[in-house]
Each structure stands twice: as structure tokens, then as C-alpha cells.
Amino acid sequence: MRRIHLIIEYDGTNYAGWQRQSNALAVQQVVEEKLARLTGESIVVHGASRTDAGVHALGQSVHFDTESRIPGDKFSYALNTMLPPDIRVIHSKETDFGFHARFSAVGKRYRYLFWDAPHAGALNRFTHAHSIYRLDDALMYREAQALIGTHDFAAFAASRSVVKDTVRTIWKADVKRSDSEVSLVVEGNGFLYNMVRIIAGTLQSVGSGKLEPGALARAISTGDRLDLGVTAPAKGLTLMEVYYALPDSAKATEE
Amino acid sequence: MRRIHLIIEYDGTNYAGWQRQSNALAVQQVVEEKLARLTGESIVVHGASRTDAGVHALGQSVHFDTESRIPGDKFSYALNTMLPPDIRVIHSKETDFGFHARFSAVGKRYRYLFWDAPHAGALNRFTHAHSIYRLDDALMYREAQALIGTHDFAAFAASRSVVKDTVRTIWKADVKRSDSEVSLVVEGNGFLYNMVRIIAGTLQSVGSGKLEPGALARAISTGDRLDLGVTAPAKGLTLMEVYYALPDSAKATEE
């Protein structure tokens, strides 16, 4: 038996998210079906992040165990001949049994993209949330700094979340503009269900003048979901990277 | 009668190009159908560039004449409620009858995008041409400088082109890398049919070591299509902007 580690990129537009569902097609199911065809085994893959329906990934991290003798670095090529073009294995390698895609992860990086032009874009319609209001990206940057540090993010969990420990550490929350694209990048040791989309929606509300600055700090302190903005649409969100060693940006925060 | 000027963005993936076809759906036809519904008139729109099937536009420039009393700046909003999401009017205004979207144009800017990672991307599969070979972007930049100036680009015209005057002026040919994305941006007073895709394909061949540097200069001098690389795939190409006054970059070249 060998353990294989995959990095997977996908366009989440046409999937019910990462995790296998009984009533809709998820990315996990597609990958498992192709692995079954490739190896002849019934394989369960373990993904680091349960991305929601419509959420994308440039760096979903996945592992599985197999009896197959296919070299680790060849799984990417073999799977990509079978996978649909909106799912690509961009890296594969053999790893040790101490590695678990989800439990070995020490952090994640997510990106949220807004497009604040008068009209929505055509080419970016599946990757950017359109804001008809101009966003004050400098204000959003300042607002986002309240996230940095170790906080109880109870207010940032979707109501259907059942997780008990809502304390997380965020070491990076960056907001940048390039033309009409405003991007939010957050890095932390973990994120509650819908947390990044709630952060994005709140920053959008603050950036368009609909919510008073200080909302994020207030919600961290009160624990009240009502202090925050709406959950931003799934399509703007992309899982960028799963960390198995803390990046320098996280170490800098720790000092 | 009034003349209206539109700037249109479209994802060319699902269209047979800009120009109306008898046997396939083109962007022009979709825009004309929505304008007919909006105004009750039979309207012909004039586009500045006949983009090919699969080619995108962030700044297609279009004009049409109408008896409608809809204010010029409201056409964008009205049309966008009717157009499919892969076609967006991003700007509209009333203009004078001396303006013609195609004949008043003094230049155009095109962008071509490559992705030179071992595996194709999932999220960028409709906008980037995948190169399994690593591209030497610095070499491609140097090679592209041969385009600058006024030359007879006869070698760069697709064989089905019937145009007689093949002299064009190019004032910008830039190649840049950002991670695995290599982008080519060219600006000039006009481009022959498939010219940018032939330039892109040639730069890709030079950048991957399959064609000797100097190919562009040779082809300009010999006029021989065989001195150039293959025509790069349509999906990597985007019409960025149509100029009605020379940009500063063009003026700098003239001095």
C-alpha cells in the first residue's frame, strides 16, 4: 500500500462543491471515479478543504491510498487524460503514511475577487462577484487588519455550522486593487464554514459605505453574526493553497 | 436618427466570432437581436474588429443608428438585462455621425495569454493557450521587438486573407511573465487576418526552442509564411481596446 498526494485545481462552477453528495455531482466523486478506473480499486480521497458549491480551487490538497504501482508523479498525467477539463491534477507525488491532507494541514490561503465596475464582466463572470458600488479598497484593507491575530470567530460561522471550537488564527488579510478588480487574500490556521465569504461580504459592505468601519472588530468582540454583512457569493472564492509548514508570513506574525 | 457607440466585452468561447454567420451564432447577431427587441427597429451594428470563433473581447467597439429616444448612456443597462451573461455592454454613449466604429479606428490593442505549466489550468482553460514546454519570456520579448515599426506583414496573413495592402505599423510588442502566465500585448494601426495568432504561435515556437530566434525579422524580410510558426489557438486571444486617437505609446514611437 502506498499513499499519494495530489494538488488539484478546479473550476467549481458546475459542481456541488468538493465533498461527495448523494444528490449532486461533487469534485470528490469525479476524482474517485477516475481513480477507480485507473487503478481498479475502490478509492476514497481525503481533501483538505470542503469547498462549497461554486467555489474554486487552485490548490486543493488531497491524499489517497492505493496498491497501484503507478509512480507517484505519473498520477497527474494519467488522471488528467480522464478528468473533465474543469478539474486538473497539477501535481502528484508519493508521500508517507504520516501525511494526511486534512489533518496534517497547518494553514490555508483563500482569495476572494470582486469586480466593481458599473457592469458585470463577461470573461470573469464565474470568478468575480460584481459590485455595482465602487469599493474603497484602502478602507477595506484597514478594516481587514482587525482579523489579524488569534480570535474567537464565533460570529463568522454560518448558522448551520456545528463546530465547537471557533478560535482561529489569521496572519494575513490583504486587500488590493488592479483596475476594477479588488482582491482579498486571507491566510490562517483554519477557517469556519463560510467564514471567508462572510468576511468578504462584510468588507464589501464597509467598502461601499453600507456598514460602519469597525464591523469586523465589533463582531469578534460581540460574537454576533448580525454585526457582519451578508455572505458573499461562492463564485468569488478560490482555495489557493494548503500549508503543511507555516509560511514566512505566519512566522512573522508569531514573533 | 442618432448614432450610438457601444463598448462590448464578450467571452468568445461559445460563439462563431463577432461577425454574423449564416450557419452559426455570432456575437453580432445576438447584439442585433436584442437591439431589435429593445427599439422595435431592424438594426445593423458595425464592429471595429472581426474577432474569430473563440476569440474574446474586453473592448470591442461598435456603433449603430437608431430612432430610439433611449439616452445613449442607458443602452448599456437596457441591453445587459437582455443579453446572455457572456456578452456585456460595458459602456454606451451617443456619438456624432462622423464617427464609425471601424473606419474611424486608428489602432487596436490585442493580448495573447499562454500558460506554460506541466498541466493545463482548469480555471483558465478558455482564456490561456497551454504550453507543455517552458517558455523563455525574455527571449520572446527580444524576438517580438522585430515587429516594431512600419513593415510589410504579408507573411503574417492567413492564406484565406484577401487584403491587398499588407503594410502595418506596430508600436508596441510586450511579453511579460506572471507565474506560469506569459502574456503578449501588441498595439498597432491594424492587423491582418490571424496576424496576432501567427505572431503568438511564432513567439511560442521561439520561446520553447523549436524555432531559431530571428524568425519574425526573417519573415518580415522574405514575406514567407513558412518562416513563421503555427497559428496559436483562438482562445488565448483577446481584443483589448480600439483606439480612436493614438495612445502615448504610439506617439513615442513616431518621434
PDB file of N, CA and C in Angstrom, chain A residues 144-181:
ATOM      1  N   ALA A 144      -9.816  45.121   7.322  1.00  0.00           N
ATOM      2  CA  ALA A 144      -9.428  43.705   7.354  1.00  0.00           C
ATOM      3  C   ALA A 144      -8.337  43.416   8.380  1.00  0.00           C
ATOM      4  N   GLN A 145      -7.565  44.452   8.760  1.00  0.00           N
ATOM      5  CA  GLN A 145      -6.466  44.213   9.703  1.00  0.00           C
ATOM      6  C   GLN A 145      -6.969  43.773  11.085  1.00  0.00           C
ATOM      7  N   ALA A 146      -8.256  44.039  11.372  1.00  0.00           N
ATOM      8  CA  ALA A 146      -8.836  43.605  12.648  1.00  0.00           C
ATOM      9  C   ALA A 146      -8.868  42.078  12.771  1.00  0.00           C
ATOM     10  N   LEU A 147      -8.750  41.399  11.611  1.00  0.00           N
ATOM     11  CA  LEU A 147      -8.804  39.937  11.622  1.00  0.00           C
ATOM     12  C   LEU A 147      -7.514  39.324  12.140  1.00  0.00           C
ATOM     13  N   ILE A 148      -6.412  40.057  11.957  1.00  0.00           N
ATOM     14  CA  ILE A 148      -5.084  39.502  12.263  1.00  0.00           C
ATOM     15  C   ILE A 148      -4.971  39.153  13.747  1.00  0.00           C
ATOM     16  N   GLY A 149      -4.443  37.965  13.998  1.00  0.00           N
ATOM     17  CA  GLY A 149      -4.249  37.522  15.375  1.00  0.00           C
ATOM     18  C   GLY A 149      -5.099  36.306  15.681  1.00  0.00           C
ATOM     19  N   THR A 150      -5.103  35.907  16.941  1.00  0.00           N
ATOM     20  CA  THR A 150      -5.886  34.757  17.385  1.00  0.00           C
ATOM     21  C   THR A 150      -7.151  35.261  18.067  1.00  0.00           C
ATOM     22  N   HIS A 151      -8.307  34.934  17.468  1.00  0.00           N
ATOM     23  CA  HIS A 151      -9.584  35.451  17.958  1.00  0.00           C
ATOM     24  C   HIS A 151     -10.623  34.331  17.980  1.00  0.00           C
ATOM     25  N   ASP A 152     -11.683  34.558  18.759  1.00  0.00           N
ATOM     26  CA  ASP A 152     -12.861  33.694  18.680  1.00  0.00           C
ATOM     27  C   ASP A 152     -13.741  34.234  17.556  1.00  0.00           C
ATOM     28  N   PHE A 153     -13.821  33.472  16.473  1.00  0.00           N
ATOM     29  CA  PHE A 153     -14.569  33.922  15.294  1.00  0.00           C
ATOM     30  C   PHE A 153     -15.999  33.355  15.281  1.00  0.00           C
ATOM     31  N   ALA A 154     -16.591  33.152  16.449  1.00  0.00           N
ATOM     32  CA  ALA A 154     -17.935  32.567  16.539  1.00  0.00           C
ATOM     33  C   ALA A 154     -18.945  33.308  15.667  1.00  0.00           C
ATOM     34  N   ALA A 155     -18.826  34.634  15.602  1.00  0.00           N
ATOM     35  CA  ALA A 155     -19.785  35.428  14.814  1.00  0.00           C
ATOM     36  C   ALA A 155     -19.668  35.148  13.328  1.00  0.00           C
ATOM     37  N   PHE A 156     -18.524  34.567  12.915  1.00  0.00           N
ATOM     38  CA  PHE A 156     -18.235  34.380  11.493  1.00  0.00           C
ATOM     39  C   PHE A 156     -18.602  32.984  10.998  1.00  0.00           C
ATOM     40  N   ALA A 157     -19.245  32.196  11.830  1.00  0.00           N
ATOM     41  CA  ALA A 157     -19.610  30.849  11.404  1.00  0.00           C
ATOM     42  C   ALA A 157     -21.028  30.851  10.879  1.00  0.00           C
ATOM     43  N   ALA A 158     -21.242  30.191   9.740  1.00  0.00           N
ATOM     44  CA  ALA A 158     -22.587  30.059   9.205  1.00  0.00           C
ATOM     45  C   ALA A 158     -23.448  29.348  10.238  1.00  0.00           C
ATOM     46  N   SER A 159     -24.744  29.655  10.248  1.00  0.00           N
ATOM     47  CA  SER A 159     -25.622  29.123  11.293  1.00  0.00           C
ATOM     48  C   SER A 159     -25.685  27.598  11.277  1.00  0.00           C
ATOM     49  N   ARG A 160     -25.492  26.987  10.084  1.00  0.00           N
ATOM     50  CA  ARG A 160     -25.560  25.528  10.039  1.00  0.00           C
ATOM     51  C   ARG A 160     -24.258  24.876  10.470  1.00  0.00           C
ATOM     52  N   SER A 161     -23.295  25.695  10.897  1.00  0.00           N
ATOM     53  CA  SER A 161     -22.032  25.140  11.356  1.00  0.00           C
ATOM     54  C   SER A 161     -22.218  24.478  12.716  1.00  0.00           C
ATOM     55  N   VAL A 162     -21.562  23.336  12.914  1.00  0.00           N
ATOM     56  CA  VAL A 162     -21.722  22.619  14.179  1.00  0.00           C
ATOM     57  C   VAL A 162     -20.419  22.560  14.962  1.00  0.00           C
ATOM     58  N   VAL A 163     -19.387  23.231  14.431  1.00  0.00           N
ATOM     59  CA  VAL A 163     -18.079  23.173  15.050  1.00  0.00           C
ATOM     60  C   VAL A 163     -18.132  23.845  16.427  1.00  0.00           C
ATOM     61  N   LYS A 164     -17.386  23.320  17.405  1.00  0.00           N
ATOM     62  CA  LYS A 164     -17.468  23.867  18.761  1.00  0.00           C
ATOM     63  C   LYS A 164     -16.385  24.894  19.033  1.00  0.00           C
ATOM     64  N   ASP A 165     -15.163  24.572  18.613  1.00  0.00           N
ATOM     65  CA  ASP A 165     -14.056  25.493  18.862  1.00  0.00           C
ATOM     66  C   ASP A 165     -13.983  26.505  17.725  1.00  0.00           C
ATOM     67  N   THR A 166     -14.320  27.738  18.007  1.00  0.00           N
ATOM     68  CA  THR A 166     -14.374  28.758  16.957  1.00  0.00           C
ATOM     69  C   THR A 166     -13.190  29.733  17.039  1.00  0.00           C
ATOM     70  N   VAL A 167     -12.158  29.331  17.771  1.00  0.00           N
ATOM     71  CA  VAL A 167     -10.954  30.156  17.849  1.00  0.00           C
ATOM     72  C   VAL A 167     -10.022  29.811  16.684  1.00  0.00           C
ATOM     73  N   ARG A 168      -9.622  30.838  15.933  1.00  0.00           N
ATOM     74  CA  ARG A 168      -8.722  30.636  14.804  1.00  0.00           C
ATOM     75  C   ARG A 168      -7.675  31.743  14.802  1.00  0.00           C
ATOM     76  N   THR A 169      -6.559  31.460  14.134  1.00  0.00           N
ATOM     77  CA  THR A 169      -5.514  32.474  13.984  1.00  0.00           C
ATOM     78  C   THR A 169      -5.405  32.879  12.516  1.00  0.00           C
ATOM     79  N   ILE A 170      -5.498  34.171  12.274  1.00  0.00           N
ATOM     80  CA  ILE A 170      -5.311  34.691  10.920  1.00  0.00           C
ATOM     81  C   ILE A 170      -4.044  35.522  10.927  1.00  0.00           C
ATOM     82  N   TRP A 171      -3.140  35.272   9.972  1.00  0.00           N
ATOM     83  CA  TRP A 171      -1.875  36.022   9.964  1.00  0.00           C
ATOM     84  C   TRP A 171      -1.742  36.945   8.762  1.00  0.00           C
ATOM     85  N   LYS A 172      -2.693  36.844   7.837  1.00  0.00           N
ATOM     86  CA  LYS A 172      -2.624  37.752   6.689  1.00  0.00           C
ATOM     87  C   LYS A 172      -4.025  38.066   6.206  1.00  0.00           C
ATOM     88  N   ALA A 173      -4.300  39.337   5.946  1.00  0.00           N
ATOM     89  CA  ALA A 173      -5.584  39.766   5.381  1.00  0.00           C
ATOM     90  C   ALA A 173      -5.271  40.968   4.512  1.00  0.00           C
ATOM     91  N   ASP A 174      -5.135  40.705   3.223  1.00  0.00           N
ATOM     92  CA  ASP A 174      -4.661  41.729   2.301  1.00  0.00           C
ATOM     93  C   ASP A 174      -5.776  42.094   1.319  1.00  0.00           C
ATOM     94  N   VAL A 175      -5.887  43.372   1.012  1.00  0.00           N
ATOM     95  CA  VAL A 175      -6.861  43.838   0.013  1.00  0.00           C
ATOM     96  C   VAL A 175      -6.099  44.692  -0.990  1.00  0.00           C
ATOM     97  N   LYS A 176      -6.234  44.335  -2.277  1.00  0.00           N
ATOM     98  CA  LYS A 176      -5.523  45.078  -3.325  1.00  0.00           C
ATOM     99  C   LYS A 176      -6.443  45.352  -4.496  1.00  0.00           C
ATOM    100  N   ARG A 177      -6.186  46.459  -5.184  1.00  0.00           N
ATOM    101  CA  ARG A 177      -6.944  46.769  -6.386  1.00  0.00           C
ATOM    102  C   ARG A 177      -6.051  46.676  -7.609  1.00  0.00           C
ATOM    103  N   SER A 178      -6.620  46.163  -8.728  1.00  0.00           N
ATOM    104  CA  SER A 178      -5.988  46.221 -10.041  1.00  0.00           C
ATOM    105  C   SER A 178      -7.109  46.551 -11.021  1.00  0.00           C
ATOM    106  N   ASP A 179      -7.158  47.778 -11.520  1.00  0.00           N
ATOM    107  CA  ASP A 179      -8.287  48.261 -12.324  1.00  0.00           C
ATOM    108  C   ASP A 179      -9.582  48.081 -11.522  1.00  0.00           C
ATOM    109  N   SER A 180     -10.542  47.355 -12.082  1.00  0.00           N
ATOM    110  CA  SER A 180     -11.819  47.185 -11.378  1.00  0.00           C
ATOM    111  C   SER A 180     -11.837  45.925 -10.513  1.00  0.00           C
ATOM    112  N   GLU A 181     -10.708  45.229 -10.432  1.00  0.00           N
ATOM    113  CA  GLU A 181     -10.652  44.024  -9.612  1.00  0.00           C
ATOM    114  C   GLU A 181     -10.137  44.350  -8.213  1.00  0.00           C
TER     115      GLU A 181
END
